[in-house]
PDB file of C-alpha atoms in Angstrom:
ATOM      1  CA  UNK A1457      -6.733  22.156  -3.114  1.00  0.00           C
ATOM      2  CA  UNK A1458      -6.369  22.366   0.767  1.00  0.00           C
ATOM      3  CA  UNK A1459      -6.892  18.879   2.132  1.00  0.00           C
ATOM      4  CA  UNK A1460      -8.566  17.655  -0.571  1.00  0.00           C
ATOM      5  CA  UNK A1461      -6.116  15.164  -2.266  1.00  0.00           C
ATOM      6  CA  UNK A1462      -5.689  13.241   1.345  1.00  0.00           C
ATOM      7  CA  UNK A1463      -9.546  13.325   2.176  1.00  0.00           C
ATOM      8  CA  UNK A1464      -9.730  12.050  -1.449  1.00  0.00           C
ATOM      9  CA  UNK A1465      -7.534   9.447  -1.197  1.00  0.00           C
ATOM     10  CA  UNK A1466      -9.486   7.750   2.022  1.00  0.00           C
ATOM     11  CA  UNK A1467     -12.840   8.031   0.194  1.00  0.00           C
ATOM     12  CA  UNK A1468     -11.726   6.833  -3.068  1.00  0.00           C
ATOM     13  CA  UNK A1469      -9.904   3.683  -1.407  1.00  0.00           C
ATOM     14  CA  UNK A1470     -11.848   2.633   1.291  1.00  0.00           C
ATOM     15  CA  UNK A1471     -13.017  -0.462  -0.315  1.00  0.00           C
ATOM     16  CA  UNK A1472      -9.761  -1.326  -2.021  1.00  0.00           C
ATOM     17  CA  UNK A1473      -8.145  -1.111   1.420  1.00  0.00           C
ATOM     18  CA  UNK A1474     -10.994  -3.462   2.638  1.00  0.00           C
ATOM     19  CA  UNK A1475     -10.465  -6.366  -0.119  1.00  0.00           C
ATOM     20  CA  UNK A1476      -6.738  -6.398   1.095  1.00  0.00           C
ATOM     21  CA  UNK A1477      -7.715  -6.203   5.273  1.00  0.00           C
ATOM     22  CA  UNK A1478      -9.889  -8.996   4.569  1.00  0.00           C
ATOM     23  CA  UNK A1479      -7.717 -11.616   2.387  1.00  0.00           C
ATOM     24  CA  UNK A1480      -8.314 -15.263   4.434  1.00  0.00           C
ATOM     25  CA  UNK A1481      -4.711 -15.539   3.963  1.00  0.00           C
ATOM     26  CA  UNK A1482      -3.936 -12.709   6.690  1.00  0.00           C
ATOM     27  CA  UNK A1483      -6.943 -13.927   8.702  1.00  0.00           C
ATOM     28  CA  UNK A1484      -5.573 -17.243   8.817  1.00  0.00           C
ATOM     29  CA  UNK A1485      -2.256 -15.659   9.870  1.00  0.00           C
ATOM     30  CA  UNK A1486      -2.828 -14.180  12.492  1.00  0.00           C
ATOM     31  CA  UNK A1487      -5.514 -16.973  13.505  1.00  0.00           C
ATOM     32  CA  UNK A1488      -2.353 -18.771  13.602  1.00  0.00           C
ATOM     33  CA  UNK A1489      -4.200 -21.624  11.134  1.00  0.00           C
ATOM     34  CA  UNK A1490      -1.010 -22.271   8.864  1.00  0.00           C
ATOM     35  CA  UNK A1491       2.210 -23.322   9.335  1.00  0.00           C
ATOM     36  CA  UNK A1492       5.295 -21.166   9.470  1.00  0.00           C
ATOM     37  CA  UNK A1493       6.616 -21.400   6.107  1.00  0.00           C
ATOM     38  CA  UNK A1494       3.515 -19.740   5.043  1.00  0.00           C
ATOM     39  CA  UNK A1495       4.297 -16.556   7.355  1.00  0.00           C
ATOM     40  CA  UNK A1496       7.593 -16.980   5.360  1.00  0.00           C
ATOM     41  CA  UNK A1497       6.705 -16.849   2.282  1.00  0.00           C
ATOM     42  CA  UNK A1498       4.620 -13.509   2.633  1.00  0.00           C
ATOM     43  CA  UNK A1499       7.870 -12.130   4.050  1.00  0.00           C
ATOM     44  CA  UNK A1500       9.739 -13.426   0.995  1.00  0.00           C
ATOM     45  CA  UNK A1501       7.303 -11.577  -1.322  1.00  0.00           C
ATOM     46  CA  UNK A1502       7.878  -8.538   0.834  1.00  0.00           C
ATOM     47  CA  UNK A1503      11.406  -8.513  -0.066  1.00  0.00           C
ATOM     48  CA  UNK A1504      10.772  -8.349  -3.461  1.00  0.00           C
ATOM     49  CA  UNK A1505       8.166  -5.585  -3.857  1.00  0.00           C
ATOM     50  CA  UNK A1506      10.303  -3.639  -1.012  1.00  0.00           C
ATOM     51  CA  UNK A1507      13.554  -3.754  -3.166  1.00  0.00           C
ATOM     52  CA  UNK A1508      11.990  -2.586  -5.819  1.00  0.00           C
ATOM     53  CA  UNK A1509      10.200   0.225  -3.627  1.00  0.00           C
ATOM     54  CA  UNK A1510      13.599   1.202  -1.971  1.00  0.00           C
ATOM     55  CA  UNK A1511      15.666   1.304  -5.490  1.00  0.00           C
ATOM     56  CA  UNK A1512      12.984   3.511  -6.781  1.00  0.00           C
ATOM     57  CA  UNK A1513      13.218   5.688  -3.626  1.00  0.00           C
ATOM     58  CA  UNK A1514      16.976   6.181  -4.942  1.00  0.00           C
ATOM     59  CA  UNK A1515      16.545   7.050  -8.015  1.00  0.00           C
ATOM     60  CA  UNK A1516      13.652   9.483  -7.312  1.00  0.00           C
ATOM     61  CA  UNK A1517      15.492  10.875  -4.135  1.00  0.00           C
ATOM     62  CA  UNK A1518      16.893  13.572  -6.243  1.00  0.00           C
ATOM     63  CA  UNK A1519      13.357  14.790  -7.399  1.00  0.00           C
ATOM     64  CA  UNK A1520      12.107  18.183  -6.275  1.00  0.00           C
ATOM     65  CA  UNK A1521       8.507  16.432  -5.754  1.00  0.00           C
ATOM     66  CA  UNK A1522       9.355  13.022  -4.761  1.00  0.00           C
ATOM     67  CA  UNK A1523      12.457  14.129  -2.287  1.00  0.00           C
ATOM     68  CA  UNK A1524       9.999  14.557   0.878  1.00  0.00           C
ATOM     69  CA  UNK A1525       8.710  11.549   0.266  1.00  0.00           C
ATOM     70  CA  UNK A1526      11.945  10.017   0.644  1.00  0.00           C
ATOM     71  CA  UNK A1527      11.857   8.885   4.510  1.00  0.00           C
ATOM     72  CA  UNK A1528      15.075   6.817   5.482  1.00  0.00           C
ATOM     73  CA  UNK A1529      13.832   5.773   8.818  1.00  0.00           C
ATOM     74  CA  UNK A1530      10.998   3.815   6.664  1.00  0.00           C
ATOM     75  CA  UNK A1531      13.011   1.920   4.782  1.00  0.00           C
ATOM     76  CA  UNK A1532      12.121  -2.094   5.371  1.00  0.00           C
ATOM     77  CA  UNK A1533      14.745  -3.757   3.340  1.00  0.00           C
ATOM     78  CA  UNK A1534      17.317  -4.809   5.755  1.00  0.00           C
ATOM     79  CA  UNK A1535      14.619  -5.890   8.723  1.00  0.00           C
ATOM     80  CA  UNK A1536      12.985  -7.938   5.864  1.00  0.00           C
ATOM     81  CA  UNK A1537      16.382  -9.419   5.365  1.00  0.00           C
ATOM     82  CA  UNK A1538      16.688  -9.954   9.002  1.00  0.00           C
ATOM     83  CA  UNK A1539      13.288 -11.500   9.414  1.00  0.00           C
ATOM     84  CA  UNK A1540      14.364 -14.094   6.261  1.00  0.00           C
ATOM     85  CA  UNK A1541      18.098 -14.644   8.218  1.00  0.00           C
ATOM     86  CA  UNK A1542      16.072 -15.652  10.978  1.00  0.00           C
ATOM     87  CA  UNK A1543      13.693 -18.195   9.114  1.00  0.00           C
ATOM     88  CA  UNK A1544      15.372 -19.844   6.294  1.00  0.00           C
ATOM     89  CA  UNK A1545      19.100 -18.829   7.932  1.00  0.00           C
ATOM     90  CA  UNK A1546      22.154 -17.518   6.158  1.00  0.00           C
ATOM     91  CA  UNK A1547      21.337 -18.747   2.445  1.00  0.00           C
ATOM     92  CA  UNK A1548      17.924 -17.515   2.832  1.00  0.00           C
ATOM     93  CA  UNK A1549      18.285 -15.714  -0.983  1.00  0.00           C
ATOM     94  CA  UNK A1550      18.547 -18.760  -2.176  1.00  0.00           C
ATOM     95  CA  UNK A1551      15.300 -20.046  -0.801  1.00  0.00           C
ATOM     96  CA  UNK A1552      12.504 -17.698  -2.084  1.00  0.00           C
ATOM     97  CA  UNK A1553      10.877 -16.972  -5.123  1.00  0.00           C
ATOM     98  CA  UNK A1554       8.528 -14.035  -6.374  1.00  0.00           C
ATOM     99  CA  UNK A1555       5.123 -15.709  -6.830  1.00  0.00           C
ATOM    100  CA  UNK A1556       3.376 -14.637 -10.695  1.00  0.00           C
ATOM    101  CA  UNK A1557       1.554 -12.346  -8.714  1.00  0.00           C
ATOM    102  CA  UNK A1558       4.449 -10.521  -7.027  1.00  0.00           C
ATOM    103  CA  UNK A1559       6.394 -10.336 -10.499  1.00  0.00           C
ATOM    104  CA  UNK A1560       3.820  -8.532 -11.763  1.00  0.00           C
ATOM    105  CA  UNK A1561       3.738  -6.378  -8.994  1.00  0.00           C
ATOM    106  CA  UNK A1562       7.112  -5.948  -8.850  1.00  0.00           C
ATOM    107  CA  UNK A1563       7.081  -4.978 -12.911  1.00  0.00           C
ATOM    108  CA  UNK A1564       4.501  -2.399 -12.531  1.00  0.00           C
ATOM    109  CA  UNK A1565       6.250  -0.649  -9.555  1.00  0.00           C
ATOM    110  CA  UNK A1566       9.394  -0.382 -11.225  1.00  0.00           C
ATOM    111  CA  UNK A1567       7.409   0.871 -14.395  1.00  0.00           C
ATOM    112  CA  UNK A1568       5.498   3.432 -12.253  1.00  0.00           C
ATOM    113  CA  UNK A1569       7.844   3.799  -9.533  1.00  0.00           C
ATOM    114  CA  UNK A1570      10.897   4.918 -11.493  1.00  0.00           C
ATOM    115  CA  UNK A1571       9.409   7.476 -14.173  1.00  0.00           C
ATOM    116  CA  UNK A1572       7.675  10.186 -12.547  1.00  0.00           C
ATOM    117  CA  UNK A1573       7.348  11.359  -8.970  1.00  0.00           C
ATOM    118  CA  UNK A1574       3.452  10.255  -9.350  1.00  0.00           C
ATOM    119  CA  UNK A1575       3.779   6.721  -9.623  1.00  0.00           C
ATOM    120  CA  UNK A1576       7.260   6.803  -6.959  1.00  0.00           C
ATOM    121  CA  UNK A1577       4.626   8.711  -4.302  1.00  0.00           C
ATOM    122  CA  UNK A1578       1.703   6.059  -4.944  1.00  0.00           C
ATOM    123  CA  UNK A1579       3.303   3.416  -4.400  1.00  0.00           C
ATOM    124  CA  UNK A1580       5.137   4.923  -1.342  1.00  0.00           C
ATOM    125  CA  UNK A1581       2.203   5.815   0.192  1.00  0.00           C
ATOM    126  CA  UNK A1582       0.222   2.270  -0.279  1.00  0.00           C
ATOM    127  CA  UNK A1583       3.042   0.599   1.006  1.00  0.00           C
ATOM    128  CA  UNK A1584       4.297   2.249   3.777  1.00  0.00           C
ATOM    129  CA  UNK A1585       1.233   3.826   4.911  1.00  0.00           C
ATOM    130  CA  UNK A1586      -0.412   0.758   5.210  1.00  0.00           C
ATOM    131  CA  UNK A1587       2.697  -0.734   6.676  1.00  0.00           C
ATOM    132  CA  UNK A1588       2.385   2.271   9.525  1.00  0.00           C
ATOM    133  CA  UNK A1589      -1.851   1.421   9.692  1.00  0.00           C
ATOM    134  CA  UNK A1590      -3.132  -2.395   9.683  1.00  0.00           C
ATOM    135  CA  UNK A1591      -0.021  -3.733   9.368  1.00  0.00           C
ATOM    136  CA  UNK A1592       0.948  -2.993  13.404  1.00  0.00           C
ATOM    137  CA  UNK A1593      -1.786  -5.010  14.026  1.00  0.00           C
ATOM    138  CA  UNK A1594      -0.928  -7.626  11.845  1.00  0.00           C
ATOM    139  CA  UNK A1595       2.009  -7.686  13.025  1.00  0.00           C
ATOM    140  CA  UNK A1596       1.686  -8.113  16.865  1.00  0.00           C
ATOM    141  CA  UNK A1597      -1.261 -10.784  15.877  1.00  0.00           C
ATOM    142  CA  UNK A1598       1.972 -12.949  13.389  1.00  0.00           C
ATOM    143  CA  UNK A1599       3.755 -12.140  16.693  1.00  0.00           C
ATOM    144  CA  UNK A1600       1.474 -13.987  19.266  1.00  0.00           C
ATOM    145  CA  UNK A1601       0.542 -16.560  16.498  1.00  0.00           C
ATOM    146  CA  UNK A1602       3.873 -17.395  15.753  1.00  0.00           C
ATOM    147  CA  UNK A1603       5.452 -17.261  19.151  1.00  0.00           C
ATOM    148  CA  UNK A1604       7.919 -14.420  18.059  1.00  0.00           C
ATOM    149  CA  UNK A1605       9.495 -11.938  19.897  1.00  0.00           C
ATOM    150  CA  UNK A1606      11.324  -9.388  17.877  1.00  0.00           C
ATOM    151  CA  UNK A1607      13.568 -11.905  15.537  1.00  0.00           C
ATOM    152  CA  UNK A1608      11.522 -13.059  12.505  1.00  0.00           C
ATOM    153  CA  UNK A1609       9.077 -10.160  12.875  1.00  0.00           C
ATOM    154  CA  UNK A1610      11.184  -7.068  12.657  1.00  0.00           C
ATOM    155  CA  UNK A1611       9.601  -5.997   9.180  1.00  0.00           C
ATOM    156  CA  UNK A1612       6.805  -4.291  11.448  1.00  0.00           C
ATOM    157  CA  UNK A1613       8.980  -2.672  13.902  1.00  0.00           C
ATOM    158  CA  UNK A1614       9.600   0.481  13.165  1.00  0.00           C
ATOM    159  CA  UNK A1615      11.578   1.572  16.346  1.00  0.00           C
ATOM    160  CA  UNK A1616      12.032   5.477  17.061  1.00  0.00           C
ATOM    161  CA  UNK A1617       8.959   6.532  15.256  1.00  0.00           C
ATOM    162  CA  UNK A1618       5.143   7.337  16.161  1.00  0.00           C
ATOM    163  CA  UNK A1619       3.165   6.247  13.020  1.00  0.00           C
ATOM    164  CA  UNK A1620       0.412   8.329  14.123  1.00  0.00           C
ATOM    165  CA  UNK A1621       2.481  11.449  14.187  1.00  0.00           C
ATOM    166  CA  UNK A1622       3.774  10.148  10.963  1.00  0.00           C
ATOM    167  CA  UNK A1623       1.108   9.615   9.413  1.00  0.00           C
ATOM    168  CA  UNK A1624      -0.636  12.767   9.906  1.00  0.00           C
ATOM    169  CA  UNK A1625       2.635  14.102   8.203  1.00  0.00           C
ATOM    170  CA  UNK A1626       2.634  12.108   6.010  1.00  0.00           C
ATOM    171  CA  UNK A1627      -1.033  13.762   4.615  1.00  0.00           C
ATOM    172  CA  UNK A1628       0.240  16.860   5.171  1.00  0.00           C
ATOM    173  CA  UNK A1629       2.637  16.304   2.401  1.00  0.00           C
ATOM    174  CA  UNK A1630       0.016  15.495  -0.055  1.00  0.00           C
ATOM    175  CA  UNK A1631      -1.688  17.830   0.969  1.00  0.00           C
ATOM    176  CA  UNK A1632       0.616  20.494  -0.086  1.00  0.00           C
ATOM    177  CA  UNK A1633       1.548  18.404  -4.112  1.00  0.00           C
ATOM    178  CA  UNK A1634       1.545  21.190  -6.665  1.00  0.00           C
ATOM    179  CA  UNK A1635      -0.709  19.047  -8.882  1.00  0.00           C
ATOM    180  CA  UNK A1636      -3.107  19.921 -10.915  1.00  0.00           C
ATOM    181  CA  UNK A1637      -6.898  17.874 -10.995  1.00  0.00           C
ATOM    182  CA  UNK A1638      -5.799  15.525 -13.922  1.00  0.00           C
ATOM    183  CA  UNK A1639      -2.184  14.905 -12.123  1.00  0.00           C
ATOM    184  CA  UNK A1640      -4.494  13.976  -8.676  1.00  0.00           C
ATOM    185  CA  UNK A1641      -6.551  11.306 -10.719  1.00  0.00           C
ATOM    186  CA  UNK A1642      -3.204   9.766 -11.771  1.00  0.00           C
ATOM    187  CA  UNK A1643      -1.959   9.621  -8.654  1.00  0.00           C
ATOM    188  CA  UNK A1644      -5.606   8.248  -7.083  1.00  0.00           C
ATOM    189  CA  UNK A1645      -5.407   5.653  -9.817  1.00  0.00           C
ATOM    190  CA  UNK A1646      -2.013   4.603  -9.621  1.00  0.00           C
ATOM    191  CA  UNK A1647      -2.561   3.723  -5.734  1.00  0.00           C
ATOM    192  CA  UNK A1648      -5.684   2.053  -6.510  1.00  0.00           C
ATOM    193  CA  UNK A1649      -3.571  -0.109  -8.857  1.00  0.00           C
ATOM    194  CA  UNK A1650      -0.997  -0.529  -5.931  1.00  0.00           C
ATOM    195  CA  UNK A1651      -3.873  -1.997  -3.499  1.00  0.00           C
ATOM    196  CA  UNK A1652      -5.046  -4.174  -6.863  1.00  0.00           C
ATOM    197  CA  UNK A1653      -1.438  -5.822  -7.237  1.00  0.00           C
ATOM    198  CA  UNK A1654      -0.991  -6.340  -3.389  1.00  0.00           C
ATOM    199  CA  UNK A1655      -4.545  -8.179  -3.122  1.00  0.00           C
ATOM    200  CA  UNK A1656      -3.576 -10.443  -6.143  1.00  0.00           C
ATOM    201  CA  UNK A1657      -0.293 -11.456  -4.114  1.00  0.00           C
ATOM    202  CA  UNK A1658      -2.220 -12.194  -1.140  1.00  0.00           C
ATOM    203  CA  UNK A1659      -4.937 -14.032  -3.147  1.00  0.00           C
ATOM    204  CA  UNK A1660      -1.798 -15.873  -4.938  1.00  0.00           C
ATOM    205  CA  UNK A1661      -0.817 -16.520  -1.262  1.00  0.00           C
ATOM    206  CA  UNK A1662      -3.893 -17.646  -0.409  1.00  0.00           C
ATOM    207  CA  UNK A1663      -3.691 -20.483  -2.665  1.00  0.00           C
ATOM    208  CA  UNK A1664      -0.950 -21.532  -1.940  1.00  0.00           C
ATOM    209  CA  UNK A1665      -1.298 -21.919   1.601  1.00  0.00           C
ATOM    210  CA  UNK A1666      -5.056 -22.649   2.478  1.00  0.00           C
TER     211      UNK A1666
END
């Protein structure tokens, strides 16, 4: 199989990953075109796809194939809680809600996520792959948009690590998945599902906001 499940994966996804680099609603982000509480509210639906991540990452921690996967130094929950502290202050839960979009995101991760170490490493990797990729860009561009420096933005901080170095580790891991050809379509279609949901939450956002 060599390298052919990782050189697979950026073939197979290129334009998925495009539809999602190219929502209006992260263009007008980072263009700085909408008011704060829209910046918010992508954070908000953040926490909910990320607690759903991070509980599956529990659950599958004890899973011969998912266990590498399983990167504590990744985890986003409590800098998205941070970031939320920081915007709507202390009662901040009591603020957001999961747009339709995002529940059915959230549904299907915890579906996939928590029943075989396919679905768990799919999601993973859309997430915080992506997270490690375009998202340090859109990050520093919410950043200089926004006027924020560290507080409200800590989501895409991820201090102590090189996401290059990561990243390339990252492949090496799938690289090495005892799976057979039929177990490597799953797992290609499962992510292409991930990038699907995420789109729809940033076209829900995008609606909302523009």
């Amino acid at each position: 199989m060599g390298d052919r499940l990782s050189a697979r994966l950026r073939q197979d996804t290129r334009s998925a990953h495009a539809a999602a680099q190219g929502s209006g609603f992260l263009d007008a982000l980072v263009a700085g075109l909408l008011p704060w509480e829209a910046y918010a509210d992508l954070t908000a639906q953040h926490w909910f796809v990320y607690e759903a991540l991070e509980l599956a990452a529990r659950t599958m921690a004890d899973d011969p194939v998912a266990r590498p996967f399983v990167f504590p130094e990744l985890v986003r929950l409590p800098s998205i809680e941070a970031d939320l502290r920081f915007l709507h202050g202390p009662r901040w839960s009591y603020r957001i809600a999961a747009l339709p979009a995002t529940t059915t995101y959230c549904t299907r991760l915890r579906y996939a996520a928590n029943s075989h170490p396919i679905g768990f490493i799919a999601h993973h990797y859309t997430r915080y792959l992506g997270d490690l990729s375009g998202g340090q860009y859109l990050g520093r561009g919410i950043a200089r948009a926004y006027g924020l420096n560290g507080d409200g933005h800590r989501f895409y901080m991820f201090d102590g690590i090189n996401p290059e170095a990561l990243k390339t580790y990252y492949r090496q891991l799938l690289d090495t998945l005892p799976w057979s050809p039929y177990e490597q379509d799953e797992f290609v279609t499962e992510v292409l599902e991930a990038y699907r949901l995420n789109t729809a939450v940033l076209e829900d956002l995008r609606r909302r906001w523009t």
